[in-house]
CSV table of C-alpha atoms and ligand atoms in Angstrom, one decimal:
chain,number,residue,atom,x,y,z
A,1,MET,CA,-15.0,7.0,-20.2
A,2,ALA,CA,-14.6,10.7,-19.3
A,3,PRO,CA,-11.2,11.8,-18.1
A,4,THR,CA,-11.4,11.4,-14.3
A,5,VAL,CA,-9.2,12.3,-11.3
A,6,ALA,CA,-9.6,11.0,-7.8
A,7,LEU,CA,-8.9,14.0,-5.4
A,8,LEU,CA,-8.2,12.7,-1.9
A,9,MET,CA,-7.5,14.7,1.2
A,10,GLY,CA,-6.6,13.4,4.6
A,11,SER,CA,-9.0,15.5,6.7
A,12,GLU,CA,-12.0,17.7,6.4
A,13,SER,CA,-9.7,20.4,7.7
A,14,ASP,CA,-7.8,20.2,4.4
A,15,ARG,CA,-10.8,21.1,2.2
A,16,ASP,CA,-10.2,24.8,1.7
A,17,LYS,CA,-6.6,24.2,0.5
A,18,VAL,CA,-7.7,21.5,-1.8
A,19,LYS,CA,-10.7,23.2,-3.4
A,20,PRO,CA,-8.7,25.1,-6.0
A,21,ALA,CA,-7.6,21.8,-7.5
A,22,GLU,CA,-11.2,20.7,-7.9
A,23,GLU,CA,-12.1,24.0,-9.5
A,24,THR,CA,-9.1,23.9,-11.9
A,25,LEU,CA,-9.9,20.3,-13.0
A,26,LYS,CA,-13.5,21.1,-13.6
A,27,ARG,CA,-12.5,24.2,-15.6
A,28,MET,CA,-10.4,21.9,-17.8
A,29,GLY,CA,-13.3,19.5,-18.4
A,30,VAL,CA,-12.0,16.8,-16.1
A,31,GLU,CA,-14.4,14.8,-13.8
A,32,VAL,CA,-13.5,14.8,-10.2
A,33,ILE,CA,-14.2,12.2,-7.5
A,34,SER,CA,-13.4,14.0,-4.3
A,35,GLU,CA,-13.2,12.2,-0.9
A,36,VAL,CA,-11.9,12.8,2.6
A,37,ILE,CA,-10.1,9.6,3.7
A,38,SER,CA,-7.4,9.4,6.3
A,39,ALA,CA,-4.5,7.0,5.7
A,40,HIS,CA,-4.0,6.7,9.4
A,41,ARG,CA,-7.5,6.6,10.7
A,42,GLN,CA,-9.3,4.8,7.8
A,43,PRO,CA,-6.8,2.4,6.1
A,44,GLU,CA,-9.4,-0.1,5.0
A,45,LYS,CA,-11.6,2.6,3.5
A,46,LEU,CA,-8.6,3.9,1.6
A,47,ARG,CA,-7.7,0.5,0.3
A,48,SER,CA,-11.2,-0.1,-1.0
A,49,PHE,CA,-11.4,3.3,-2.6
A,50,VAL,CA,-8.1,3.0,-4.4
A,51,ARG,CA,-8.8,-0.6,-5.6
A,52,GLU,CA,-12.2,0.4,-7.0
A,53,ALA,CA,-11.1,3.7,-8.5
A,54,PRO,CA,-10.1,2.3,-12.0
A,55,SER,CA,-13.6,0.8,-12.4
A,56,ARG,CA,-14.9,4.4,-11.8
A,57,GLY,CA,-12.7,5.7,-14.6
A,58,VAL,CA,-10.0,7.2,-12.4
A,59,GLU,CA,-6.7,7.6,-14.3
A,60,VAL,CA,-4.8,9.8,-11.9
A,61,PHE,CA,-4.8,10.3,-8.1
A,62,ILE,CA,-4.2,13.6,-6.3
A,63,ALA,CA,-3.6,13.1,-2.6
A,64,ALA,CA,-3.3,16.1,-0.3
A,65,ALA,CA,-2.3,15.8,3.3
A,66,GLY,CA,-0.6,17.7,6.1
A,67,MET,CA,1.8,16.8,8.9
A,68,ALA,CA,3.1,13.2,8.6
A,69,ALA,CA,1.2,13.1,5.2
A,70,HIS,CA,1.3,9.4,4.4
A,71,LEU,CA,-1.8,9.5,2.2
A,72,PRO,CA,0.0,9.9,-1.2
A,73,GLY,CA,2.5,7.2,-0.4
A,74,VAL,CA,-0.1,4.7,0.8
A,75,VAL,CA,-2.3,5.4,-2.3
A,76,ALA,CA,0.8,4.8,-4.5
A,77,SER,CA,1.4,1.5,-2.7
A,78,LEU,CA,-2.0,0.3,-3.7
A,79,THR,CA,-2.1,1.3,-7.4
A,80,THR,CA,0.1,1.6,-10.5
A,81,LEU,CA,-1.7,4.7,-11.6
A,82,PRO,CA,0.2,8.0,-11.3
A,83,VAL,CA,-0.1,9.7,-7.8
A,84,ILE,CA,0.5,13.4,-7.2
A,85,GLY,CA,1.1,14.4,-3.6
A,86,VAL,CA,0.2,17.9,-2.3
A,87,PRO,CA,1.9,18.7,1.0
A,88,LEU,CA,-0.4,21.0,3.1
A,89,SER,CA,0.7,23.6,5.5
A,90,SER,CA,-1.4,22.3,8.4
A,91,GLY,CA,0.2,21.7,11.8
A,92,THR,CA,3.0,23.5,13.6
A,93,LEU,CA,5.8,23.0,11.0
A,94,GLY,CA,4.2,25.0,8.2
A,95,GLY,CA,4.1,22.2,5.7
A,96,LEU,CA,7.8,21.3,5.7
A,97,ASP,CA,6.9,18.1,7.5
A,98,ALA,CA,4.4,17.1,4.8
A,99,LEU,CA,6.7,18.1,2.0
A,100,LEU,CA,9.5,15.9,3.2
A,101,SER,CA,7.2,13.1,4.0
A,102,ILE,CA,5.8,13.2,0.4
A,103,VAL,CA,9.0,13.9,-1.5
A,104,GLN,CA,11.1,11.3,0.3
A,105,MET,CA,9.4,8.2,-1.0
A,106,PRO,CA,11.6,5.2,-1.0
A,107,ARG,CA,12.7,3.7,-4.4
A,108,GLY,CA,10.1,1.8,-6.3
A,109,ILE,CA,6.9,3.6,-5.3
A,110,PRO,CA,7.1,7.0,-6.8
A,111,VAL,CA,4.9,10.0,-5.8
A,112,ALA,CA,5.1,13.2,-7.8
A,113,ALA,CA,5.2,16.1,-5.4
A,114,VAL,CA,4.2,19.7,-5.9
A,115,ALA,CA,4.8,22.8,-3.7
A,116,VAL,CA,3.4,23.2,-0.2
A,117,ASP,CA,-0.3,24.1,-0.8
A,118,GLY,CA,0.3,23.6,-4.5
A,119,ALA,CA,-3.2,22.2,-5.3
A,120,VAL,CA,-3.6,24.0,-8.5
A,121,ASN,CA,-0.3,22.7,-9.9
A,122,ALA,CA,-1.3,19.2,-8.9
A,123,ALA,CA,-4.5,19.7,-10.9
A,124,LEU,CA,-2.5,21.0,-13.9
A,125,LEU,CA,0.0,18.1,-13.7
A,126,ALA,CA,-2.9,15.7,-13.7
A,127,CYS,CA,-4.3,17.5,-16.8
A,128,SER,CA,-0.9,17.1,-18.6
A,129,ILE,CA,-1.0,13.3,-17.9
A,130,LEU,CA,-4.6,13.0,-19.0
A,131,ALA,CA,-3.8,15.0,-22.1
A,132,LEU,CA,-1.7,12.1,-23.4
A,133,ARG,CA,-4.8,10.1,-23.9
A,134,HIS,CA,-7.7,12.6,-23.9
A,135,GLU,CA,-7.7,15.1,-26.8
A,136,GLU,CA,-10.3,17.3,-25.2
A,137,VAL,CA,-8.0,17.7,-22.1
A,138,ALA,CA,-5.0,18.4,-24.4
A,139,VAL,CA,-7.0,21.2,-26.1
A,140,SER,CA,-8.0,22.8,-22.7
A,141,TRP,CA,-4.4,22.4,-21.4
A,142,ARG,CA,-2.9,24.0,-24.4
A,143,SER,CA,-5.3,26.9,-24.4
A,144,PHE,CA,-4.7,27.4,-20.6
A,145,ARG,CA,-1.0,27.7,-21.4
A,146,GLU,CA,-1.6,30.1,-24.3
A,147,GLU,CA,-3.8,32.4,-22.2
A,148,MET,CA,-1.3,32.4,-19.4
A,149,SER,CA,1.5,33.4,-21.8
A,150,GLU,CA,-0.7,36.2,-23.3
A,151,LYS,CA,-1.4,37.6,-19.8
A,152,ALA,CA,2.2,37.5,-18.7
B,1,RP5,C1,-3.3,15.0,8.2
B,1,RP5,O1,-3.3,15.6,9.4
B,1,RP5,C2,-4.5,15.7,7.4
B,1,RP5,O2,-4.2,15.7,6.1
B,1,RP5,C3,-4.5,17.1,8.0
B,1,RP5,O3,-3.7,18.0,7.2
B,1,RP5,C4,-3.7,17.0,9.3
B,1,RP5,C5,-4.6,17.2,10.5
B,1,RP5,O4,-5.8,16.5,10.4
B,1,RP5,P1,-7.0,16.7,11.5
B,1,RP5,O5,-6.5,16.4,12.8
B,1,RP5,O6,-7.5,18.1,11.3
B,1,RP5,O7,-8.1,15.7,11.0
B,1,RP5,O8,-3.5,13.7,8.2
């Protein structure tokens, strides 16, 4: 199966901040299944999506959300695949609320956290995970790093 990432966001209002992750993944040759699913408003839909994701080839989840930002933690509660949380700067607290919500997961259910609005780094972290198993992603990931080094 093609290397595939599930890219979830908690609201349609998150889309612009999440789009760079999708663009980055596609540039690296990774398939993206992108969905808006709210952990609070659509818990049953979220459960079904996460449970079915492995049969669709998903190996890594990226979950972006603002405010109380339970999406990454709930996804992680439903799967043993790696979950990367992206705290978003929506709401009145500038993303600090979402950052703390995502980074302070209790012991046993880990979620990797990137910077507030760090969608691109979430995509690159997903690539580094996929690169362990998919040589074509390893090649893209290495050449991305080399190009960055040359530009610096
Ligand atoms: C979070 O609440 C979403 O991820 C979004 O960042 C924020 C606001 O959502 P909406 O009220 O715009 O749907 O769950």
